[in-house]
Short mmCIF file of C-alpha atoms and ligand atoms in Angstrom, two decimals:
data_model
loop_
_atom_site.label_atom_id
_atom_site.label_comp_id
_atom_site.label_asym_id
_atom_site.label_seq_id
_atom_site.Cartn_x
_atom_site.Cartn_y
_atom_site.Cartn_z
CA MET A 1 83.25 143.88 159.60
CA SER A 2 82.38 142.13 162.95
CA GLU A 3 85.29 140.66 164.78
CA ALA A 4 83.67 137.23 164.26
CA GLU A 5 84.00 137.58 160.55
CA HIS A 6 87.38 139.11 160.91
CA TYR A 7 88.45 135.98 162.58
CA GLY A 8 86.96 133.75 160.03
CA PHE A 9 85.15 131.78 162.69
CA GLN A 10 81.45 132.36 162.97
CA LEU A 11 80.52 132.68 166.58
CA PRO A 12 76.76 132.22 166.93
CA GLU A 13 75.03 135.37 167.00
CA GLU A 14 74.06 135.13 170.72
CA LEU A 15 77.71 134.78 171.61
CA VAL A 16 78.75 137.99 169.53
CA MET A 17 76.02 139.75 171.42
CA LEU A 18 77.33 138.45 174.87
CA ARG A 19 80.88 139.34 174.04
CA ASP A 20 79.84 142.89 173.04
CA GLN A 21 77.54 143.24 176.12
CA VAL A 22 80.50 142.11 178.38
CA ARG A 23 82.89 144.41 176.61
CA ARG A 24 80.72 147.44 176.92
CA PHE A 25 80.22 146.78 180.65
CA MET A 26 83.84 146.38 181.27
CA ARG A 27 84.67 149.62 179.35
CA GLU A 28 81.79 151.90 180.57
CA GLU A 29 81.35 150.60 184.15
CA VAL A 30 84.32 148.53 185.51
CA LYS A 31 87.16 150.38 183.97
CA PRO A 32 86.17 153.84 185.54
CA ILE A 33 86.13 152.32 189.06
CA GLU A 34 89.33 150.49 188.44
CA ASP A 35 91.05 153.86 187.28
CA LYS A 36 90.53 155.15 190.79
CA LEU A 37 92.36 152.19 192.39
CA PRO A 38 96.02 152.21 193.27
CA HIS A 39 98.15 150.34 190.98
CA ASP A 40 98.44 147.21 192.71
CA ALA A 41 95.04 146.92 194.40
CA THR A 42 93.34 143.53 193.95
CA GLY A 43 89.66 144.77 194.81
CA CYS A 44 87.57 147.90 195.01
CA SER A 45 85.36 149.32 197.89
CA SER A 46 82.50 147.13 199.03
CA GLN A 47 80.16 149.84 197.70
CA ASP A 48 81.62 149.82 194.28
CA ARG A 49 81.68 146.07 194.32
CA ALA A 50 77.91 146.00 195.28
CA TYR A 51 77.09 148.55 192.39
CA LEU A 52 79.01 146.44 189.89
CA ARG A 53 77.74 143.24 191.12
CA GLY A 54 74.27 144.45 190.83
CA LEU A 55 74.67 145.62 187.24
CA ALA A 56 76.16 142.31 186.27
CA GLU A 57 73.46 140.54 187.97
CA GLN A 58 70.73 142.52 185.99
CA MET A 59 72.70 141.64 182.58
CA GLY A 60 72.60 137.76 183.67
CA LEU A 61 76.30 137.78 183.99
CA THR A 62 76.65 136.24 187.38
CA ARG A 63 76.10 132.64 188.88
CA LEU A 64 77.24 131.02 185.73
CA THR A 65 78.45 127.93 187.25
CA VAL A 66 75.79 127.42 189.70
CA PRO A 67 73.04 124.94 189.08
CA GLU A 68 69.56 126.34 188.16
CA GLU A 69 67.85 124.86 191.26
CA TYR A 70 70.21 126.77 193.68
CA GLY A 71 69.40 130.09 191.91
CA GLY A 72 72.10 129.71 189.30
CA ASN A 73 72.31 130.99 185.56
CA PRO A 74 74.27 128.20 184.08
CA VAL A 75 75.74 128.81 180.67
CA SER A 76 77.68 126.86 178.16
CA ALA A 77 81.39 126.65 178.22
CA MET A 78 81.60 128.74 175.07
CA ALA A 79 79.67 131.41 176.67
CA ARG A 80 81.94 131.24 179.70
CA VAL A 81 85.06 131.57 177.66
CA ILE A 82 83.72 134.52 176.00
CA ILE A 83 82.89 136.19 179.23
CA ALA A 84 86.43 135.23 180.88
CA GLU A 85 88.17 136.71 177.81
CA GLU A 86 86.52 140.06 178.09
CA SER A 87 86.25 140.40 181.77
CA ALA A 88 89.91 139.76 182.33
CA LYS A 89 90.64 143.09 180.50
CA CYS A 90 90.18 144.71 184.02
CA ARG A 91 91.42 143.28 187.01
CA LEU A 92 88.03 143.61 188.94
CA GLY A 93 86.91 141.25 186.37
CA ALA A 94 89.93 138.97 186.27
CA TYR A 95 89.63 138.02 189.88
CA ALA A 96 86.07 136.98 189.52
CA PRO A 97 84.40 135.13 190.92
CA ALA A 98 85.86 135.49 194.37
CA LEU A 99 86.65 139.23 194.38
CA GLY A 100 85.69 140.78 191.04
CA ALA A 101 82.71 142.38 189.56
CA PHE A 102 80.99 139.38 188.34
CA GLY A 103 80.41 137.90 191.75
CA GLY A 104 79.36 134.58 193.02
CA GLY A 105 79.70 130.98 193.04
CA PRO A 106 81.50 128.69 195.15
CA PRO A 107 83.92 126.10 193.94
CA ASN A 108 82.13 123.87 191.63
CA ILE A 109 82.73 120.58 193.84
CA ILE A 110 80.34 121.81 196.60
CA TRP A 111 77.47 120.73 194.36
CA GLY A 112 78.56 117.12 194.77
CA GLY A 113 77.94 117.64 198.45
CA THR A 114 75.02 116.69 200.60
CA ALA A 115 71.80 118.74 200.64
CA ALA A 116 72.95 120.19 204.18
CA GLN A 117 76.34 121.00 202.88
CA ILE A 118 74.82 122.83 199.84
CA GLU A 119 72.65 124.72 202.12
CA GLN A 120 75.12 125.69 204.51
CA TYR A 121 78.00 126.46 202.29
CA GLY A 122 77.03 126.36 198.67
CA VAL A 123 73.94 128.58 198.51
CA PRO A 124 75.40 131.51 200.52
CA CYS A 125 78.26 131.76 198.10
CA VAL A 126 75.83 132.32 195.26
CA ASP A 127 74.84 135.78 196.45
CA GLY A 128 78.30 136.73 197.89
CA ARG A 129 77.45 136.12 201.55
CA LYS A 130 80.20 133.57 201.73
CA ARG A 131 83.40 132.93 200.01
CA ALA A 132 85.63 129.95 199.75
CA PHE A 133 89.14 128.70 199.01
CA VAL A 134 90.39 125.26 197.49
CA ALA A 135 93.75 123.72 198.96
CA ILE A 136 95.07 120.93 197.04
CA THR A 137 98.72 121.98 196.68
CA GLU A 138 101.47 121.18 199.59
CA PRO A 139 105.10 122.20 200.20
CA THR A 140 106.24 118.84 198.92
CA GLY A 141 104.61 119.74 195.29
CA GLY A 142 101.80 120.60 193.70
CA SER A 143 102.34 119.17 190.19
CA ASP A 144 101.54 115.58 191.19
CA PRO A 145 99.02 116.05 193.99
CA ARG A 146 97.79 112.37 193.78
CA ASN A 147 101.30 111.22 194.98
CA ASN A 148 102.28 114.31 196.82
CA ILE A 149 99.59 115.09 199.22
CA SER A 150 100.75 114.19 202.49
CA THR A 151 98.34 115.97 204.88
CA ARG A 152 96.79 113.26 206.87
CA ALA A 153 93.15 113.00 208.02
CA VAL A 154 92.42 110.46 210.69
CA LYS A 155 89.14 109.29 212.08
CA ARG A 156 89.07 109.89 215.99
CA GLY A 157 85.93 109.65 217.90
CA GLY A 158 83.17 111.25 215.58
CA LYS A 159 85.59 113.80 213.89
CA TRP A 160 88.29 113.65 211.35
CA VAL A 161 91.65 115.07 212.67
CA LEU A 162 93.71 117.01 209.95
CA ASN A 163 97.54 117.43 210.24
CA GLY A 164 99.68 118.87 207.53
CA ARG A 165 100.46 122.02 205.43
CA LYS A 166 99.03 123.48 202.43
CA MET A 167 100.92 126.12 200.18
CA TRP A 168 100.07 128.78 197.89
CA ILE A 169 96.31 128.88 198.45
CA THR A 170 94.55 131.75 196.88
CA GLY A 171 91.85 133.75 198.77
CA ALA A 172 92.51 131.62 201.85
CA ALA A 173 92.44 134.45 204.46
CA GLY A 174 89.34 135.99 204.93
CA ALA A 175 87.27 133.15 203.40
CA ASP A 176 84.31 131.78 205.21
CA PHE A 177 85.30 128.21 204.39
CA GLY A 178 87.80 126.13 202.31
CA ILE A 179 87.76 122.76 200.61
CA ILE A 180 90.98 121.05 201.84
CA PHE A 181 92.20 117.73 200.45
CA ALA A 182 93.80 115.24 202.79
CA ARG A 183 95.16 111.65 202.39
CA THR A 184 92.64 109.45 204.57
CA SER A 185 94.38 106.10 204.13
CA ASP A 186 97.04 104.15 202.26
CA GLY A 187 94.75 101.16 202.42
CA GLY A 188 94.74 98.17 204.81
CA ASP A 189 92.96 100.04 207.62
CA GLY A 190 89.40 99.68 206.78
CA VAL A 191 89.19 102.94 205.37
CA PRO A 192 88.91 103.49 201.59
CA PRO A 193 92.54 104.35 200.38
CA GLY A 194 93.01 107.68 198.65
CA ILE A 195 92.48 111.36 199.24
CA THR A 196 89.42 112.81 200.60
CA ALA A 197 87.92 116.48 200.22
CA PHE A 198 86.83 118.19 203.49
CA ILE A 199 85.01 121.55 204.16
CA VAL A 200 86.85 123.41 206.80
CA GLU A 201 85.92 126.64 208.44
CA PRO A 202 88.72 129.00 209.47
CA ASP A 203 87.58 129.18 213.20
CA TYR A 204 87.95 125.50 213.74
CA PRO A 205 90.84 125.01 216.32
CA GLY A 206 94.09 123.87 214.83
CA ILE A 207 94.02 125.94 211.62
CA SER A 208 96.15 128.89 210.83
CA PHE A 209 97.17 130.96 207.71
CA ASN A 210 100.34 132.65 206.68
CA GLU A 211 100.39 135.18 203.82
CA ILE A 212 103.11 134.44 201.18
CA GLY A 213 104.22 137.54 199.22
CA VAL A 214 104.61 136.59 195.49
CA ILE A 215 105.48 138.38 192.28
CA ARG A 216 101.69 139.35 191.74
CA ALA A 217 99.67 141.84 193.98
CA LEU A 218 97.21 139.10 195.16
CA SER A 219 98.96 136.97 197.77
CA PRO A 220 98.33 133.29 198.29
CA TYR A 221 98.61 131.76 201.75
CA GLU A 222 100.15 128.75 203.71
CA ILE A 223 97.79 126.92 205.71
CA VAL A 224 98.85 125.00 208.91
CA LEU A 225 96.76 122.19 210.17
CA GLU A 226 97.56 121.08 213.57
CA ASP A 227 95.19 118.54 215.02
CA CYS A 228 92.46 120.42 213.27
CA GLU A 229 89.08 118.73 214.08
CA VAL A 230 86.51 118.62 211.27
CA PRO A 231 82.96 117.14 211.96
CA GLU A 232 82.26 113.87 210.09
CA GLU A 233 79.45 115.62 208.30
CA ASN A 234 81.94 117.95 206.57
CA VAL A 235 83.38 115.00 204.30
CA LEU A 236 82.63 116.23 200.84
CA GLY A 237 81.72 113.38 198.61
CA ASP A 238 83.03 109.86 199.25
CA VAL A 239 85.86 109.07 201.50
CA GLY A 240 88.95 108.25 199.32
CA LYS A 241 87.45 109.77 196.23
CA GLY A 242 88.31 113.42 196.56
CA PHE A 243 90.93 113.15 193.86
CA GLY A 244 88.49 112.58 190.99
CA VAL A 245 86.25 115.32 192.08
CA ALA A 246 89.26 117.80 192.10
CA GLN A 247 90.36 116.67 188.65
CA THR A 248 86.84 117.38 187.12
CA TRP A 249 86.79 120.70 188.74
CA LEU A 250 90.36 121.66 187.55
CA VAL A 251 89.63 120.58 184.06
CA ASP A 252 86.38 122.80 184.03
CA ALA A 253 88.50 125.84 185.35
CA ARG A 254 91.24 125.60 183.03
CA ILE A 255 89.58 126.59 179.72
CA PRO A 256 88.31 129.85 181.03
CA TYR A 257 91.59 130.59 182.68
CA ALA A 258 93.19 130.43 179.34
CA ALA A 259 90.57 132.67 177.94
CA GLY A 260 91.22 135.27 180.61
CA CYS A 261 95.05 135.26 179.76
CA ILE A 262 94.30 135.91 175.99
CA GLY A 263 91.92 138.80 176.88
CA ILE A 264 94.54 140.52 178.81
CA ALA A 265 97.27 139.93 176.06
CA GLN A 266 94.81 141.04 173.50
CA GLU A 267 94.20 144.41 175.38
CA ALA A 268 98.02 144.83 175.46
CA LEU A 269 98.58 144.24 171.92
CA ASP A 270 95.70 146.82 171.13
CA MET A 271 97.35 149.23 173.45
CA ALA A 272 100.65 148.74 171.83
CA CYS A 273 99.20 149.21 168.29
CA GLY A 274 97.57 152.52 169.36
CA TRP A 275 101.00 153.71 170.83
CA VAL A 276 103.22 152.83 168.02
CA LYS A 277 100.97 154.71 165.61
CA GLN A 278 101.48 157.96 167.22
CA ARG A 279 105.13 157.46 168.54
CA PRO A 280 107.21 159.53 166.16
CA THR A 281 110.76 158.47 165.48
CA ARG A 282 113.32 160.46 163.16
CA ASP A 283 111.82 159.16 159.91
CA GLY A 284 108.27 158.16 160.66
CA MET A 285 106.06 156.64 163.30
CA LEU A 286 107.13 153.56 165.00
CA SER A 287 104.42 151.63 163.39
CA GLY A 288 106.43 152.03 160.16
CA LYS A 289 109.38 149.88 161.55
CA GLN A 290 109.53 146.24 160.43
CA ALA A 291 111.02 145.31 163.98
CA ILE A 292 107.73 146.65 165.64
CA GLN A 293 105.60 145.21 162.75
CA TRP A 294 107.02 141.69 163.28
CA MET A 295 106.24 141.90 166.97
CA ILE A 296 102.64 142.89 165.99
CA ALA A 297 102.21 140.14 163.47
CA ASP A 298 103.66 137.48 165.57
CA SER A 299 101.49 138.73 168.50
CA GLU A 300 98.16 138.82 166.52
CA VAL A 301 98.91 135.28 164.88
CA GLU A 302 99.59 133.63 168.25
CA LEU A 303 96.63 135.18 169.80
CA ARG A 304 94.24 134.05 167.10
CA ALA A 305 95.47 130.53 167.23
CA ALA A 306 95.33 130.61 171.20
CA ARG A 307 91.59 131.72 171.07
CA MET A 308 90.84 129.11 168.55
CA LEU A 309 92.23 126.36 170.98
CA VAL A 310 90.25 127.90 173.66
CA TYR A 311 87.01 127.62 171.46
CA ASP A 312 87.99 124.20 170.29
CA ALA A 313 88.16 122.82 173.97
CA ALA A 314 85.05 124.80 175.23
CA SER A 315 82.88 123.48 172.25
CA LYS A 316 84.11 119.95 173.04
CA VAL A 317 83.07 120.31 176.62
CA ASP A 318 79.71 121.47 175.28
CA GLN A 319 79.27 118.36 173.18
CA GLY A 320 79.95 116.25 176.33
CA GLN A 321 83.52 115.30 175.94
CA SER A 322 85.83 115.41 178.93
CA GLY A 323 88.13 117.94 177.40
CA LYS A 324 90.98 117.00 179.67
CA VAL A 325 93.82 117.00 176.95
CA ASP A 326 92.00 119.83 175.15
CA ALA A 327 92.14 122.05 178.36
CA SER A 328 95.80 121.13 178.84
CA ILE A 329 96.50 122.49 175.24
CA CYS A 330 94.63 125.63 175.51
CA LYS A 331 95.98 126.37 179.08
CA LEU A 332 99.64 125.71 178.07
CA TYR A 333 99.33 127.65 174.77
CA GLY A 334 97.03 130.46 176.00
CA THR A 335 99.28 131.31 179.12
CA GLU A 336 102.64 130.98 177.41
CA THR A 337 101.28 133.11 174.45
CA ALA A 338 99.94 135.64 176.58
CA GLY A 339 103.26 136.15 178.56
CA ARG A 340 104.98 136.66 175.20
CA VAL A 341 102.44 139.13 173.70
CA VAL A 342 102.53 141.38 176.98
CA ASP A 343 106.31 141.12 176.99
CA ARG A 344 106.51 142.42 173.37
CA ALA A 345 103.80 145.08 174.23
CA ILE A 346 106.18 146.19 176.98
CA GLN A 347 109.02 146.31 174.54
CA MET A 348 107.03 148.42 172.04
CA PHE A 349 106.19 150.90 174.85
CA GLY A 350 109.80 151.12 175.86
CA GLY A 351 110.27 153.04 179.30
CA MET A 352 106.50 153.65 179.54
CA GLY A 353 105.96 149.54 179.28
CA VAL A 354 107.43 149.30 182.76
CA ALA A 355 106.02 152.38 184.28
CA LYS A 356 103.51 152.04 187.17
CA GLU A 357 100.99 154.27 185.61
CA MET A 358 100.48 151.59 182.83
CA PRO A 359 98.78 148.29 183.45
CA LEU A 360 101.28 146.38 181.42
CA GLU A 361 103.90 145.63 184.13
CA ARG A 362 101.06 144.29 186.44
CA TRP A 363 99.90 142.13 183.62
CA TYR A 364 103.29 140.94 183.03
CA ARG A 365 103.54 139.73 186.82
CA GLU A 366 100.23 138.18 186.72
CA LEU A 367 100.67 136.31 183.63
CA ARG A 368 104.06 134.97 184.90
CA VAL A 369 102.02 133.26 187.76
CA LYS A 370 99.57 131.74 185.22
CA ARG A 371 102.35 129.45 183.87
CA ILE A 372 102.57 127.83 187.24
CA GLY A 373 99.14 127.83 188.49
CA GLU A 374 96.46 125.43 187.61
CA GLY A 375 99.34 123.04 186.59
CA PRO A 376 102.66 124.14 185.25
CA SER A 377 103.46 124.30 181.60
CA GLU A 378 105.57 121.16 181.79
CA VAL A 379 102.85 119.07 183.28
CA HIS A 380 100.53 120.12 180.54
CA ARG A 381 103.09 119.12 178.11
CA MET A 382 103.38 115.82 179.88
CA VAL A 383 99.46 115.18 179.39
CA ILE A 384 99.56 116.18 175.86
CA ALA A 385 102.44 114.11 174.91
CA ARG A 386 101.26 110.98 176.71
CA ASP A 387 97.83 111.42 175.03
CA LYS A 388 99.58 111.86 171.55
CA LEU A 389 101.77 108.82 172.00
CA ARG A 390 99.01 106.65 173.18
CA ASN A 391 96.57 107.57 170.22
CA THR A 392 99.30 107.80 167.37
CA ASP A 393 100.67 104.77 165.61
CA GLY A 394 103.27 106.23 163.31
CA GLY A 395 101.12 107.60 160.41
CA ILE A 396 101.31 106.68 156.70
CA TYR A 397 105.11 105.87 156.56
CA PHE A 398 105.76 104.25 159.92
CA GLY A 399 102.40 102.86 161.04
C1 FAD B 1 100.09 132.63 193.11
C2 FAD B 1 99.52 131.09 193.16
C3 FAD B 1 98.33 130.80 193.60
C4 FAD B 1 98.02 129.53 193.78
N1 FAD B 1 96.73 129.16 194.18
C5 FAD B 1 96.58 127.82 194.59
C6 FAD B 1 95.24 127.40 195.16
O1 FAD B 1 94.30 128.21 195.45
N2 FAD B 1 95.01 126.12 195.47
C7 FAD B 1 95.86 125.29 195.40
O2 FAD B 1 95.58 124.06 195.61
N3 FAD B 1 97.07 125.47 194.77
C8 FAD B 1 97.39 126.84 194.13
N4 FAD B 1 98.52 127.19 193.93
C9 FAD B 1 99.52 126.02 193.55
C10 FAD B 1 99.96 125.72 192.24
O3 FAD B 1 98.89 124.92 191.61
C11 FAD B 1 101.29 124.96 192.08
O4 FAD B 1 102.22 125.91 192.47
C12 FAD B 1 101.60 124.21 190.84
O5 FAD B 1 100.63 123.19 190.75
C13 FAD B 1 103.03 123.65 190.74
O6 FAD B 1 103.36 123.17 192.23
P1 FAD B 1 104.67 123.45 192.95
O7 FAD B 1 104.75 124.81 193.15
O8 FAD B 1 104.51 122.55 194.14
O9 FAD B 1 105.89 123.12 192.01
P2 FAD B 1 106.51 121.53 191.78
O10 FAD B 1 105.45 120.47 191.84
O11 FAD B 1 107.45 121.50 192.80
O12 FAD B 1 107.03 121.78 190.27
C14 FAD B 1 108.26 122.64 190.18
C15 FAD B 1 108.49 122.91 188.73
O13 FAD B 1 109.01 121.55 188.26
C16 FAD B 1 108.51 121.29 186.87
N5 FAD B 1 107.71 120.03 186.83
C17 FAD B 1 106.92 119.65 187.90
N6 FAD B 1 106.53 118.29 187.46
C18 FAD B 1 107.25 118.16 186.25
C19 FAD B 1 107.01 116.97 185.35
N7 FAD B 1 106.43 115.79 185.68
N8 FAD B 1 107.87 116.94 184.41
C20 FAD B 1 108.57 118.08 184.01
N9 FAD B 1 108.48 119.00 184.92
C21 FAD B 1 108.06 119.14 185.91
C22 FAD B 1 107.58 122.44 186.37
O14 FAD B 1 108.30 123.48 185.90
C23 FAD B 1 107.40 122.94 187.87
O15 FAD B 1 106.89 124.60 187.80
C24 FAD B 1 98.95 128.46 193.64
C25 FAD B 1 100.32 128.75 193.15
C26 FAD B 1 100.63 130.14 192.91
C27 FAD B 1 101.89 130.47 192.60
#
């Protein structure tokens, strides 16, 4: 029986083929390279990366969010979640697109830029010549960026001058440029009020980076902006309209983010099943114990539910719906489920579960971050509850 039938949800044949293709690629090509890496390495040699990227390219697995006119191979949201789930099973896939086997693609918001910006910054990211970061969060808080962004951009001469600090920015060091969000006006000064997106290069005077060690191996960075001068032509989109652009991009990213977490957790559960079936106890294998079976059953049920929520959100996006609340639902449930499943898998492995020779403890640390990044669970609960309250009148008995 195919897995699609097993889940009782019939994925279209081409998506089943895509899933199997990515699964094979991860198992046969990416995993052997990953096996040679130190436990906490977040990338491989440039030679291995070029090799994997070349293969991924041949299979049509790269440039998935790049418009066709810029050399892209855009695919549906459903295809992206299928790829995200399978590719997250190896870390060289999980850190895609910036560092992983699947290569390329700048943050999507660059495609809303001018022709010159796309030429200078967007296109070189497509084939891996450039890499970018996105900086929204600040030390004063990331959960409510619309109100919390206090980095200021003031127009002086023909330039915008940025002052402020950004926190927890992934991939900032070594990037070729970043998209930094700053408050351009509170209104009343002739400048449209709101937040604006700027393209900033790391060698502009007045920008510096400090690594922040965190629970997972891939460190984020603090960015300090002290009278950092940005050319006027580096405003991305309209002045004062940056936040709307960021929101669309974030919604778009959350659904594959959840799918990736489910992929990691599925791998952990499958590993644990393999382990308990061959781990002897005084009276039979571990797999015969109800305590173990319940952990397996709960994990399987929750993972299936989480995957269906991801498919539901992706299919709504493919039908042209905004998917905002659905993205919050699958991000919340996907990240929390994945954390629980990996935790149970560690428990089933016992001491081996926390050993550095196994990937489980690394996944556990990575997944802990996922409940905070891309919006903490509590903020997604708030989004979901507000929507529910707005659209529900009390049902049959109270309405
Ligand atoms: C490893 C890592 C990488 C990251 N990469 C990036 C990046 O590349 N670019 C970027 O811009 N940002 C990035 N972030 C930032 C991330 O998006 C923020 O950490 C997140 O949005 C939360 O913001 P905060 O840390 O300031 O927490 P706060 O906003 O201070 O919130 C703290 C806690 O308070 C609770 N909370 C907040 N608001 C509410 C509410 N309304 N109701 C109830 N509870 C609430 C939540 O539990 C939350 O975890 C990254 C973070 C990490 C940890």
